[in-house]
Coordinates of C-alpha atoms in Angstrom, one line a residue:
Chain H
M42 CA 112.2 -80.7 -62.6
D43 CA 108.5 -80.3 -63.1
D44 CA 108.7 -81.8 -66.5
C45 CA 110.2 -85.1 -65.3
R46 CA 108.2 -88.1 -66.1
Y47 CA 108.4 -89.8 -62.7
A48 CA 108.3 -88.4 -59.2
I49 CA 109.8 -91.6 -57.8
E50 CA 112.1 -94.0 -59.7
V51 CA 113.5 -97.0 -58.0
E52 CA 115.6 -99.4 -60.0
N53 CA 116.9 -102.7 -58.9
L54 CA 116.9 -101.6 -55.2
T55 CA 118.5 -104.1 -52.8
K56 CA 118.9 -103.6 -49.1
I57 CA 121.0 -106.0 -47.1
Y58 CA 121.1 -105.7 -43.3
G59 CA 124.1 -107.1 -41.3
K60 CA 127.5 -108.2 -42.5
G61 CA 129.3 -111.5 -43.1
G62 CA 127.4 -114.7 -42.4
S63 CA 124.5 -113.0 -40.5
T64 CA 123.0 -110.9 -43.3
V65 CA 119.3 -110.4 -44.0
I66 CA 118.1 -109.4 -47.4
A67 CA 115.2 -107.0 -46.8
L68 CA 114.7 -106.0 -50.4
S69 CA 116.0 -107.7 -53.5
G70 CA 116.1 -105.9 -56.8
A71 CA 112.9 -103.8 -56.2
S72 CA 111.9 -101.5 -59.0
I73 CA 109.0 -99.1 -59.0
Q74 CA 108.1 -95.8 -60.7
V75 CA 105.4 -93.4 -59.6
K76 CA 104.2 -90.5 -61.6
P77 CA 103.2 -87.1 -60.2
G78 CA 99.6 -87.1 -59.2
E79 CA 99.5 -90.9 -58.7
L80 CA 98.3 -92.5 -55.5
V81 CA 99.9 -95.9 -55.1
A82 CA 99.9 -98.5 -52.3
I83 CA 102.6 -100.8 -51.1
L84 CA 100.9 -103.8 -49.6
G85 CA 102.5 -106.7 -47.8
P86 CA 102.7 -108.7 -44.6
S87 CA 104.9 -107.7 -41.7
G88 CA 108.6 -108.1 -42.4
S89 CA 108.1 -108.3 -46.2
G90 CA 110.3 -105.2 -46.8
K91 CA 107.7 -102.5 -47.4
T92 CA 109.0 -100.2 -44.7
T93 CA 112.5 -100.7 -45.9
L94 CA 111.3 -99.6 -49.4
L95 CA 109.6 -96.6 -47.9
T96 CA 112.6 -95.5 -45.8
S97 CA 114.9 -95.9 -48.8
I98 CA 112.7 -93.7 -50.9
G99 CA 112.4 -91.4 -47.8
L100 CA 116.2 -90.9 -47.8
I101 CA 116.6 -92.3 -44.3
N102 CA 117.8 -95.8 -45.1
E103 CA 120.8 -96.2 -47.5
P104 CA 120.3 -98.8 -50.1
T105 CA 122.9 -101.4 -50.5
H106 CA 122.5 -101.6 -54.3
G107 CA 120.4 -99.9 -56.9
R108 CA 119.3 -96.5 -57.9
V109 CA 116.8 -94.0 -56.4
V110 CA 115.7 -90.9 -58.2
I111 CA 113.3 -88.4 -56.5
D112 CA 111.7 -85.7 -58.7
G113 CA 114.5 -86.1 -61.3
T114 CA 117.3 -85.9 -58.7
V115 CA 119.5 -89.0 -58.4
V116 CA 119.9 -89.5 -54.7
A117 CA 121.3 -93.1 -54.6
D118 CA 123.3 -95.1 -57.0
E119 CA 125.0 -98.0 -55.3
G120 CA 124.6 -96.1 -52.0
W121 CA 124.0 -92.4 -51.4
L122 CA 125.6 -90.1 -53.9
P123 CA 128.6 -88.4 -52.3
G124 CA 127.9 -84.9 -51.0
I125 CA 124.2 -85.2 -51.3
D126 CA 122.2 -83.2 -48.7
L127 CA 119.6 -85.7 -47.6
K128 CA 118.0 -83.3 -45.0
R129 CA 117.5 -80.6 -47.6
L130 CA 116.0 -83.0 -50.0
R131 CA 113.7 -84.4 -47.3
R132 CA 112.6 -80.8 -46.4
E133 CA 112.1 -79.7 -50.0
K134 CA 110.9 -82.7 -51.9
L135 CA 109.3 -85.1 -49.4
G136 CA 106.3 -85.1 -47.1
F137 CA 105.8 -87.7 -44.5
I138 CA 102.5 -89.0 -42.9
F139 CA 102.8 -91.4 -40.0
Q140 CA 100.7 -94.2 -38.6
A141 CA 100.3 -92.4 -35.2
H142 CA 100.3 -88.9 -36.8
N143 CA 103.5 -87.9 -34.9
L144 CA 102.3 -84.4 -34.2
I145 CA 104.5 -82.5 -31.7
P146 CA 102.5 -82.6 -28.5
F147 CA 103.6 -79.2 -27.3
L148 CA 102.7 -77.3 -30.5
T149 CA 99.2 -76.4 -31.5
A150 CA 97.7 -77.7 -34.8
R151 CA 98.8 -74.6 -36.6
E152 CA 102.3 -74.6 -35.0
N153 CA 102.7 -78.2 -36.1
V154 CA 102.2 -77.1 -39.7
M155 CA 104.3 -74.0 -39.2
I156 CA 107.3 -75.8 -37.9
A157 CA 107.7 -77.7 -41.2
L158 CA 107.6 -74.4 -43.0
E159 CA 110.0 -72.6 -40.7
I160 CA 112.5 -75.5 -41.0
N161 CA 112.3 -74.8 -44.7
Q162 CA 113.4 -71.2 -44.1
L163 CA 109.9 -69.5 -44.5
S164 CA 109.4 -66.4 -42.3
R165 CA 107.1 -66.6 -39.3
G166 CA 104.4 -64.6 -41.0
E167 CA 104.5 -66.6 -44.3
A168 CA 104.5 -69.8 -42.3
K169 CA 101.5 -68.8 -40.3
A170 CA 99.5 -67.7 -43.4
R171 CA 100.3 -70.9 -45.2
A172 CA 99.5 -73.1 -42.2
T173 CA 96.2 -71.3 -41.7
E174 CA 95.3 -71.7 -45.3
L175 CA 96.1 -75.4 -45.4
L176 CA 94.2 -76.2 -42.2
G177 CA 91.3 -74.2 -43.6
V178 CA 91.3 -76.3 -46.7
L179 CA 91.3 -79.5 -44.6
N180 CA 88.3 -78.2 -42.5
L181 CA 90.4 -77.6 -39.4
G182 CA 90.0 -73.9 -39.2
H183 CA 88.2 -74.1 -35.9
R184 CA 90.9 -76.4 -34.4
M185 CA 94.0 -74.5 -35.3
D186 CA 94.9 -73.4 -31.8
N187 CA 94.2 -76.8 -30.2
Y188 CA 96.9 -79.1 -29.0
P189 CA 97.1 -82.6 -30.5
S190 CA 95.9 -84.1 -27.3
S191 CA 92.5 -82.4 -27.7
L192 CA 92.1 -83.4 -31.4
S193 CA 90.3 -86.6 -32.5
G194 CA 92.3 -89.2 -34.3
G195 CA 90.9 -88.1 -37.7
E196 CA 91.6 -84.5 -37.0
A197 CA 95.1 -85.2 -35.8
Q198 CA 95.8 -87.2 -39.0
R199 CA 94.5 -84.3 -41.1
V200 CA 96.9 -81.9 -39.3
A201 CA 99.7 -84.4 -40.1
I202 CA 98.6 -84.4 -43.8
A203 CA 98.6 -80.6 -43.7
R204 CA 102.2 -80.7 -42.3
A205 CA 103.2 -83.1 -45.0
L206 CA 101.8 -80.8 -47.7
A207 CA 103.2 -77.6 -46.2
N208 CA 106.2 -77.4 -48.4
K209 CA 104.4 -78.5 -51.5
P210 CA 106.5 -81.7 -51.8
K211 CA 106.6 -83.7 -55.0
V212 CA 106.5 -86.9 -53.1
I213 CA 104.4 -87.8 -50.0
L214 CA 105.3 -91.0 -48.2
A215 CA 102.6 -92.3 -45.8
D216 CA 103.4 -95.1 -43.4
E217 CA 100.1 -96.9 -42.4
P218 CA 98.2 -93.6 -42.3
T219 CA 94.9 -95.3 -41.5
A220 CA 96.0 -97.9 -39.0
A221 CA 95.1 -95.9 -36.0
L222 CA 91.7 -94.7 -37.4
D223 CA 88.3 -96.3 -37.6
T224 CA 86.9 -97.3 -41.0
E225 CA 85.0 -94.1 -41.7
N226 CA 87.9 -91.8 -40.7
G227 CA 90.3 -94.1 -42.6
K228 CA 88.3 -93.8 -45.8
N229 CA 88.0 -90.1 -45.4
V230 CA 91.8 -89.8 -45.1
M231 CA 92.2 -92.0 -48.3
I232 CA 89.7 -89.8 -50.2
L233 CA 91.6 -86.7 -49.0
L234 CA 95.0 -88.2 -50.1
K235 CA 93.5 -89.0 -53.5
K236 CA 92.2 -85.5 -53.9
L237 CA 95.5 -84.0 -52.8
A238 CA 97.5 -86.2 -55.2
L239 CA 95.5 -84.9 -58.1
E240 CA 95.3 -81.2 -57.0
N241 CA 99.0 -80.9 -56.0
H242 CA 100.3 -83.1 -58.7
S243 CA 102.2 -85.0 -56.0
A244 CA 103.1 -88.7 -56.0
I245 CA 101.7 -90.3 -52.9
L246 CA 103.1 -93.6 -51.8
V247 CA 101.2 -95.3 -49.1
V248 CA 102.5 -98.3 -47.1
T249 CA 99.7 -100.3 -45.6
H250 CA 98.5 -103.7 -44.8
D251 CA 95.0 -102.4 -44.3
H252 CA 93.0 -104.2 -47.0
R253 CA 89.9 -102.1 -46.2
M254 CA 91.6 -99.1 -47.8
V255 CA 92.8 -100.7 -51.1
D256 CA 89.9 -99.2 -53.1
G257 CA 90.9 -95.9 -54.8
F258 CA 94.6 -96.5 -55.3
D259 CA 95.8 -96.0 -58.8
R260 CA 98.2 -98.9 -58.5
I261 CA 99.2 -101.3 -55.8
F262 CA 102.6 -102.8 -55.3
H263 CA 102.8 -106.1 -53.5
V264 CA 105.9 -106.8 -51.5
N265 CA 106.7 -110.3 -50.4
D266 CA 110.0 -111.5 -49.0
G267 CA 111.8 -108.5 -50.4
H268 CA 110.4 -108.8 -53.9
V269 CA 108.1 -106.2 -55.4
N270 CA 105.3 -107.2 -57.8
T271 CA 103.0 -104.7 -59.5
E272 CA 99.3 -105.0 -59.7
S273 CA 97.2 -102.6 -61.7
Chain A
M96 CA 109.5 -70.8 -33.6
N97 CA 111.1 -71.4 -30.2
L98 CA 110.5 -75.0 -29.5
A99 CA 112.0 -74.8 -26.0
I100 CA 109.5 -72.1 -24.9
R101 CA 106.6 -74.0 -26.5
D102 CA 107.6 -77.2 -24.6
I103 CA 107.9 -75.3 -21.4
R104 CA 104.6 -73.5 -21.9
Y105 CA 102.9 -76.9 -22.5
H106 CA 104.5 -78.7 -19.6
R107 CA 104.6 -75.6 -17.4
G108 CA 103.5 -77.4 -14.2
R109 CA 106.3 -79.9 -14.4
F110 CA 108.8 -77.2 -15.4
I111 CA 107.8 -74.8 -12.6
L112 CA 108.0 -77.6 -10.0
T113 CA 111.4 -78.7 -11.2
S114 CA 112.7 -75.2 -11.2
I115 CA 111.4 -74.6 -7.7
G116 CA 113.2 -77.8 -6.5
L117 CA 116.4 -76.7 -8.2
G118 CA 115.9 -73.2 -7.0
L119 CA 115.7 -74.4 -3.4
L120 CA 119.0 -76.2 -4.0
L121 CA 120.6 -73.1 -5.5
G122 CA 119.2 -71.1 -2.6
V123 CA 121.1 -73.3 -0.2
V124 CA 124.2 -72.8 -2.3
I125 CA 123.7 -69.0 -2.2
S126 CA 123.1 -69.0 1.5
M127 CA 126.3 -71.0 2.1
G128 CA 128.2 -68.4 0.3
G129 CA 126.4 -65.7 2.3
I130 CA 127.2 -67.6 5.6
Y131 CA 130.9 -67.7 4.6
R132 CA 130.9 -64.0 3.9
G133 CA 128.9 -63.6 7.1
L134 CA 131.5 -65.5 9.1
F135 CA 134.2 -63.3 7.6
A136 CA 132.2 -60.1 8.5
D137 CA 131.4 -61.4 12.0
A138 CA 135.0 -62.3 12.6
L139 CA 136.2 -58.8 11.7
A140 CA 133.2 -56.8 13.1
I141 CA 134.9 -55.8 16.4
L142 CA 138.3 -55.4 14.7
N143 CA 136.8 -53.0 12.1
S144 CA 134.4 -51.2 14.5
T145 CA 137.3 -50.4 16.9
K146 CA 139.3 -48.7 14.2
A147 CA 142.6 -49.3 15.9
D148 CA 146.0 -49.5 14.2
I149 CA 147.7 -51.7 16.8
W150 CA 146.4 -54.3 19.2
V151 CA 148.8 -54.8 22.2
V152 CA 148.2 -58.2 23.7
Q153 CA 150.0 -60.5 26.1
Q154 CA 153.4 -61.8 24.8
N155 CA 153.4 -65.1 23.1
T156 CA 149.7 -65.1 22.6
N157 CA 147.5 -64.4 19.5
G158 CA 145.4 -61.9 21.3
P159 CA 142.0 -62.0 23.0
F160 CA 140.0 -63.2 20.0
A161 CA 142.1 -66.4 19.7
E162 CA 143.2 -67.2 23.3
S163 CA 143.5 -65.8 26.8
S164 CA 145.4 -62.5 26.9
R165 CA 145.8 -60.5 30.1
I166 CA 147.8 -57.4 30.5
P167 CA 147.8 -54.7 33.2
E168 CA 145.5 -51.8 32.5
D169 CA 148.1 -49.2 33.4
I170 CA 150.2 -50.2 30.4
T171 CA 147.9 -47.9 28.5
Y172 CA 149.8 -44.9 29.8
R173 CA 153.1 -46.3 28.6
I174 CA 151.7 -47.1 25.1
R175 CA 150.3 -43.5 24.9
S176 CA 153.8 -42.2 25.5
V177 CA 155.3 -44.2 22.6
P178 CA 156.3 -41.9 19.7
G179 CA 153.9 -42.2 16.9
V180 CA 150.9 -43.3 19.0
S181 CA 148.2 -40.7 19.1
E182 CA 145.8 -42.4 21.5
A183 CA 145.5 -45.7 23.3
S184 CA 142.6 -47.3 25.1
P185 CA 142.2 -50.5 27.2
L186 CA 139.6 -53.1 26.3
S187 CA 138.2 -56.0 28.1
F188 CA 136.4 -58.9 26.4
Q189 CA 134.4 -61.8 27.8
T190 CA 131.7 -64.1 26.6
I191 CA 128.7 -64.4 29.0
Q192 CA 125.9 -66.9 29.0
I193 CA 123.0 -66.3 31.3
D194 CA 119.5 -67.6 31.6
K195 CA 117.0 -65.2 30.2
G196 CA 113.5 -66.5 30.7
A197 CA 113.8 -70.2 30.3
K198 CA 116.4 -70.0 27.5
P199 CA 120.2 -69.7 27.6
F200 CA 121.2 -66.2 26.4
R201 CA 124.7 -65.7 25.2
F202 CA 126.5 -62.5 24.3
F203 CA 130.0 -60.9 24.1
L204 CA 130.7 -58.2 26.6
I205 CA 133.2 -55.4 25.8
G206 CA 134.4 -53.1 28.5
Y207 CA 135.8 -49.8 27.3
D208 CA 137.2 -46.6 28.7
L209 CA 134.6 -43.9 28.4
N210 CA 137.4 -41.4 27.7
G211 CA 139.1 -43.7 25.1
F212 CA 137.8 -45.6 22.1
G213 CA 136.6 -49.1 21.3
G214 CA 133.0 -48.4 22.4
P215 CA 129.8 -48.9 20.4
P216 CA 130.4 -47.8 16.8
E217 CA 126.9 -46.2 16.5
I218 CA 123.8 -45.7 18.6
I219 CA 120.6 -46.4 16.7
S220 CA 118.3 -45.7 19.6
G221 CA 118.7 -44.4 23.2
R222 CA 122.1 -42.9 24.1
G223 CA 125.6 -44.0 24.8
I224 CA 126.9 -44.8 28.3
G225 CA 127.0 -41.6 30.3
Q226 CA 127.7 -42.9 33.8
K227 CA 130.8 -44.8 35.1
H228 CA 128.7 -47.7 36.4
Y229 CA 125.7 -49.9 35.8
E230 CA 124.8 -48.8 32.3
M231 CA 125.1 -50.8 29.1
V232 CA 124.6 -50.5 25.3
V233 CA 123.5 -53.6 23.6
A234 CA 123.4 -54.8 19.9
A235 CA 120.0 -54.7 18.4
S236 CA 120.1 -58.5 17.8
M237 CA 120.1 -59.0 21.6
G238 CA 116.5 -58.1 21.5
M239 CA 116.6 -56.0 24.6
A240 CA 114.6 -52.8 25.1
I241 CA 115.9 -49.5 26.5
G242 CA 115.4 -49.5 30.3
E243 CA 115.6 -53.2 30.5
K244 CA 117.8 -54.5 33.3
I245 CA 120.2 -57.5 33.3
H246 CA 122.0 -59.0 36.2
L247 CA 125.7 -59.5 35.6
G248 CA 128.3 -60.4 38.3
L249 CA 127.2 -58.7 41.5
H250 CA 125.1 -55.9 40.0
D251 CA 122.1 -55.1 37.8
Y252 CA 122.9 -53.2 34.5
T253 CA 120.4 -51.0 32.7
V254 CA 120.2 -50.8 28.9
V255 CA 120.5 -47.2 27.9
G256 CA 121.2 -47.5 24.2
I257 CA 121.0 -49.9 21.2
T258 CA 123.8 -50.3 18.7
G259 CA 123.7 -51.9 15.3
K260 CA 124.8 -55.3 14.1
V261 CA 128.0 -55.9 16.0
V262 CA 128.8 -59.5 16.8
S263 CA 131.8 -61.4 18.1
S264 CA 133.9 -63.7 16.0
G265 CA 131.7 -66.5 17.2
G266 CA 128.6 -64.7 16.0
D267 CA 127.3 -63.7 19.5
P268 CA 125.8 -60.2 19.8
V269 CA 127.9 -57.6 21.5
A270 CA 127.1 -55.6 24.6
Y271 CA 129.2 -52.7 25.9
V272 CA 129.8 -51.5 29.5
T273 CA 132.4 -49.3 31.0
L274 CA 135.8 -50.9 31.5
A275 CA 135.5 -50.7 35.3
D276 CA 132.1 -52.5 35.2
A277 CA 133.5 -55.2 32.8
Q278 CA 136.5 -55.7 35.1
D279 CA 134.1 -56.0 38.1
I280 CA 132.0 -58.5 36.2
Q281 CA 135.0 -60.5 35.1
F282 CA 137.3 -60.4 38.2
K283 CA 135.4 -59.1 41.3
K284 CA 134.8 -61.8 43.8
D285 CA 131.9 -61.9 46.2
N286 CA 132.4 -61.3 49.9
D287 CA 132.6 -65.0 50.8
A288 CA 135.3 -65.6 48.2
I289 CA 137.3 -62.5 49.3
R290 CA 137.2 -63.6 53.0
N291 CA 138.2 -67.1 52.0
D292 CA 141.2 -65.8 50.0
R293 CA 142.3 -63.5 52.8
E294 CA 142.2 -66.4 55.3
R295 CA 144.2 -68.6 52.9
I296 CA 146.9 -65.9 52.3
G297 CA 147.0 -65.1 56.0
A298 CA 147.5 -68.8 56.8
N299 CA 150.3 -69.1 54.3
L300 CA 152.1 -66.0 55.6
D301 CA 151.7 -67.2 59.2
A302 CA 153.4 -70.4 58.2
L303 CA 156.5 -68.5 57.1
Q304 CA 158.8 -68.7 60.1
S305 CA 161.1 -66.1 58.7
L306 CA 158.5 -63.3 59.0
S307 CA 157.9 -61.4 62.2
P308 CA 154.3 -60.9 63.3
G309 CA 154.5 -57.3 62.2
Q310 CA 155.8 -58.1 58.8
A311 CA 153.2 -60.8 58.3
K312 CA 150.4 -58.4 59.2
Y313 CA 151.8 -55.8 56.8
L314 CA 152.1 -58.3 54.0
K315 CA 148.6 -59.6 54.6
Q316 CA 147.1 -56.2 54.1
N317 CA 149.0 -55.5 50.9
M318 CA 148.8 -59.0 49.4
S319 CA 145.0 -58.8 49.7
A320 CA 145.0 -55.5 47.9
I321 CA 147.1 -57.0 45.1
T322 CA 145.0 -60.2 44.7
E323 CA 141.7 -58.3 44.8
S324 CA 142.8 -55.9 42.1
T325 CA 140.6 -56.0 39.0
H326 CA 142.8 -53.7 36.9
T327 CA 143.5 -56.2 34.2
V328 CA 142.5 -55.9 30.6
N329 CA 142.7 -58.2 27.6
T330 CA 144.2 -55.8 25.1
I331 CA 145.2 -52.2 24.7
V332 CA 144.3 -50.7 21.3
A333 CA 146.2 -47.8 19.9
R334 CA 145.8 -45.4 17.0
L335 CA 148.8 -44.0 15.2
A336 CA 149.4 -40.3 14.6
P337 CA 149.3 -39.2 11.0
G338 CA 152.6 -40.1 9.3
A339 CA 153.7 -42.5 12.1
N340 CA 155.5 -45.6 11.0
L341 CA 153.7 -48.8 12.1
P342 CA 156.7 -51.2 12.1
E343 CA 158.7 -48.7 14.2
V344 CA 156.0 -48.3 16.8
Q345 CA 155.6 -52.1 16.9
A346 CA 159.3 -52.5 17.3
R347 CA 159.4 -50.1 20.3
I348 CA 156.6 -52.0 22.1
N349 CA 158.2 -55.3 21.3
R350 CA 161.3 -54.2 23.1
W351 CA 159.5 -54.2 26.4
N352 CA 159.4 -58.1 26.2
H353 CA 156.1 -58.5 27.9
F354 CA 153.7 -57.6 25.1
R355 CA 153.0 -58.3 21.5
P356 CA 151.8 -55.4 19.3
L357 CA 149.6 -56.9 16.5
S358 CA 148.9 -54.8 13.5
V359 CA 145.3 -54.9 12.0
E360 CA 146.7 -57.0 9.2
E361 CA 148.1 -59.6 11.6
Q362 CA 145.0 -59.5 13.7
T363 CA 142.9 -60.0 10.6
K364 CA 145.0 -63.0 9.6
I365 CA 144.6 -64.6 13.0
L366 CA 140.9 -64.1 12.9
T367 CA 140.3 -65.2 9.3
K368 CA 143.0 -67.8 8.7
G369 CA 143.1 -69.3 12.1
M370 CA 139.5 -69.1 13.4
I371 CA 137.2 -69.4 10.4
E372 CA 139.5 -71.3 8.0
K373 CA 138.0 -74.7 8.7
A374 CA 134.5 -73.3 8.6
R375 CA 135.3 -71.7 5.3
M376 CA 136.6 -74.9 3.9
Q377 CA 133.6 -76.8 5.2
L378 CA 131.2 -74.4 3.6
G379 CA 133.2 -74.4 0.4
L380 CA 133.1 -78.2 0.3
F381 CA 129.3 -78.1 0.9
R382 CA 128.9 -75.6 -1.9
A383 CA 130.9 -77.7 -4.3
I384 CA 129.0 -80.8 -3.4
L385 CA 125.6 -79.0 -3.8
L386 CA 126.7 -77.6 -7.2
V387 CA 127.7 -81.1 -8.3
I388 CA 124.3 -82.4 -7.1
S389 CA 122.6 -79.5 -9.0
A390 CA 124.6 -80.5 -12.1
V391 CA 123.6 -84.1 -11.8
I392 CA 120.0 -83.2 -11.3
I393 CA 119.9 -80.8 -14.3
A394 CA 121.6 -83.4 -16.4
L395 CA 119.1 -86.0 -15.3
I396 CA 116.1 -83.8 -15.9
I397 CA 117.4 -82.8 -19.4
Y398 CA 118.2 -86.4 -20.2
T399 CA 114.8 -87.7 -19.2
S400 CA 113.1 -84.8 -20.9
T401 CA 115.1 -85.7 -24.1
L402 CA 114.0 -89.3 -23.7
D403 CA 110.4 -88.1 -23.5
K404 CA 110.9 -86.3 -26.8
I405 CA 112.6 -89.1 -28.8
K406 CA 109.6 -89.4 -31.2
V407 CA 109.4 -85.6 -31.5
I408 CA 113.1 -85.4 -32.3
A409 CA 112.9 -88.3 -34.8
T410 CA 110.0 -86.6 -36.5
L411 CA 111.8 -83.3 -36.7
K412 CA 114.8 -85.0 -38.2
L413 CA 112.6 -86.9 -40.7
I414 CA 110.9 -83.7 -41.9
G415 CA 114.4 -82.3 -42.5
S416 CA 115.1 -80.2 -39.4
Q417 CA 118.6 -79.0 -38.9
N418 CA 120.5 -80.2 -35.9
R419 CA 120.8 -76.7 -34.6
V420 CA 117.0 -76.6 -34.1
I421 CA 117.1 -79.7 -31.9
V422 CA 120.3 -78.7 -30.1
G423 CA 118.9 -75.2 -29.5
M424 CA 115.7 -76.7 -28.0
I425 CA 117.6 -78.8 -25.5
L426 CA 120.2 -76.2 -24.6
Q427 CA 117.7 -73.4 -24.2
Q428 CA 115.5 -75.5 -21.9
S429 CA 118.5 -76.3 -19.8
L430 CA 119.6 -72.7 -19.6
L431 CA 116.1 -71.5 -18.9
M432 CA 115.7 -74.0 -16.1
G433 CA 119.0 -72.9 -14.6
I434 CA 118.2 -69.2 -14.9
I435 CA 114.7 -69.5 -13.4
A436 CA 116.0 -71.8 -10.6
Y437 CA 118.7 -69.3 -9.9
G438 CA 116.1 -66.5 -9.7
I439 CA 114.0 -68.5 -7.4
G440 CA 117.0 -69.4 -5.1
Y441 CA 118.1 -65.8 -5.1
G442 CA 114.6 -64.5 -4.4
L443 CA 114.2 -67.0 -1.6
I444 CA 117.4 -66.0 0.1
L445 CA 116.7 -62.3 -0.4
L446 CA 113.4 -62.7 1.4
T447 CA 114.7 -64.8 4.2
Y448 CA 118.4 -63.9 4.8
E449 CA 117.7 -61.5 7.7
K450 CA 115.9 -64.3 9.6
F451 CA 118.9 -66.6 9.6
P452 CA 120.4 -67.0 13.1
R453 CA 123.8 -66.1 11.7
R454 CA 124.7 -63.2 9.5
I455 CA 124.3 -63.8 5.7
V456 CA 126.2 -61.4 3.6
L457 CA 125.3 -61.5 -0.1
E458 CA 128.2 -60.1 -2.2
D459 CA 127.5 -59.1 -5.8
V460 CA 130.6 -60.8 -7.0
D461 CA 129.6 -64.1 -5.3
L462 CA 126.2 -64.0 -6.9
Q463 CA 127.6 -63.2 -10.3
V464 CA 130.2 -66.0 -10.1
L465 CA 127.5 -68.5 -9.0
F466 CA 125.3 -67.4 -11.9
I467 CA 128.1 -68.0 -14.4
I468 CA 128.7 -71.4 -12.7
V469 CA 125.0 -72.3 -13.1
I470 CA 125.1 -71.3 -16.7
I471 CA 128.2 -73.5 -17.3
I472 CA 126.6 -76.4 -15.4
C473 CA 123.4 -76.1 -17.5
T474 CA 125.4 -76.0 -20.7
I475 CA 127.5 -79.0 -19.8
S476 CA 124.5 -80.9 -18.4
S477 CA 122.5 -80.3 -21.6
F478 CA 125.3 -82.2 -23.5
V479 CA 124.0 -85.5 -22.2
G480 CA 120.6 -84.7 -23.7
I481 CA 122.1 -83.3 -26.9
R482 CA 124.3 -86.3 -27.4
K483 CA 121.2 -88.6 -27.0
A484 CA 119.2 -86.4 -29.4
L485 CA 121.9 -86.4 -32.1
K486 CA 122.0 -90.2 -32.0
V487 CA 118.2 -90.4 -32.7
E488 CA 117.6 -91.9 -36.1
P489 CA 114.8 -90.3 -38.3
A490 CA 113.5 -93.8 -38.9
E491 CA 112.4 -93.9 -35.2
A492 CA 109.5 -91.6 -36.2
L493 CA 108.0 -94.4 -38.2
G494 CA 105.9 -97.2 -36.7
G495 CA 103.3 -97.1 -34.0

């Protein structure tokens, strides 16, 4: 699948919540494509449908209509494809970065990275080595055995990035990754994401309404009332 | 990676405190079981230590442990002569409460024939009773020292020996004296009472117009001897000769019409079914209630602990974790809590059971059954947390 042209392909995606007369159209005919190594943003006001788009691509929100292809694998075509293992696909192809880092509070920084690897069937030793390496790369070598409660916001978010990268996913989905950070830490995270997108050849899709961080994205998608518009 | 252990390690203070609380509760459950076994052991202590095959008691009674039973002492000789009986010995029982210091002091006094059996089962210090009068052997739990004296009836009795843990069916410690002393303590009247009785009998006889003065005088003398006799016992215990047939021996004694020969099995049934059945049911009910309370507490703890981890569970699901990882975390925590709490409860009772006022008997089988029940409770209780966890949507990991 490495030779596929797009890491993310969304065609004519529609998501309707509710049934009968009380339906809400969250997304209407959205189409986006993201290439490997690309860092793209989805911007839009609250309730515009950007999180619905992210969760549909993240395989946790079944689209009503349309098609979703992740790293060349068709996952949804008028609903999830029958028999598709969404958990396995999320483990192997996707990495998630959250607004509030979502580190597991009772695991150390290293264990938080290791858990993603062990879930993906890596041995304890391999997981430990890979987690140590990743945290080293992200300048967290001295904080590996610290619990999230003793990490700064920027450090915690870098651990979350390390966890998202652990399984070398083709797609990284970030939900407001800078919202809980100050400007300097937020910019550092964006620089890091840009660097990782290029180095790992991963497509990184960032949902944000933080206009401070729009510099540096390869492309920006604007979502408004469920409609997606592209801006170069 | 074991998430249950990691969570416990991180929240160890909370986990330890919860386990201690639960452990205390399980300790009470264990002690209740021990008290029940103790009641059983206490109820049968005298029966077992006497090592008799037959207990001959007053007809139409259930014997001295259940109700009043009085039979003449000399029946011992008749019982000895029954074919199949190798030995028989009279026993006298009475509960005594005296004031020792400022506190009431209660014990169960057994009078036995020095030439028979039914005396102290063992002597752990001092010696057995050697003289016919005024010596006693007491159970260690009476807290008396050798040489100490105690006033009973009309005389002082000296402690010459200490026996082990023998208690009555009511849990009172047992003291032993000779049969003659026990009869004196139980039946012998003081001089004023004797004089009063003699006057009363004399007055009654004088009132009988049909008696001549000589007959009345003769009767007065003999009636007094009869009414002042203390040769009454509560039971006569007998041992069978090897090969003797118990029902046959019982049938022979039954033919006399005045006595009831109870086998050990019948006596055990009277003691256990009749006397401690209600206590047993009460304790059983308490245990069941406490186990239900434990189950509710464990379920509540696991449920609230799962609620605390909703974001963690959602994150694990979002990054592709299998359900077994999440189920394992909740189930293992529940089981660990139960096992540690059980250990704390067991340790607590092990350290304190000898200090309980009543006997606690810890049977391996009870402890094993309770352990299995705790494991089942923990497993079932964890279902409420697991059910909640499985309903968590991965999307809940998103947002602030």
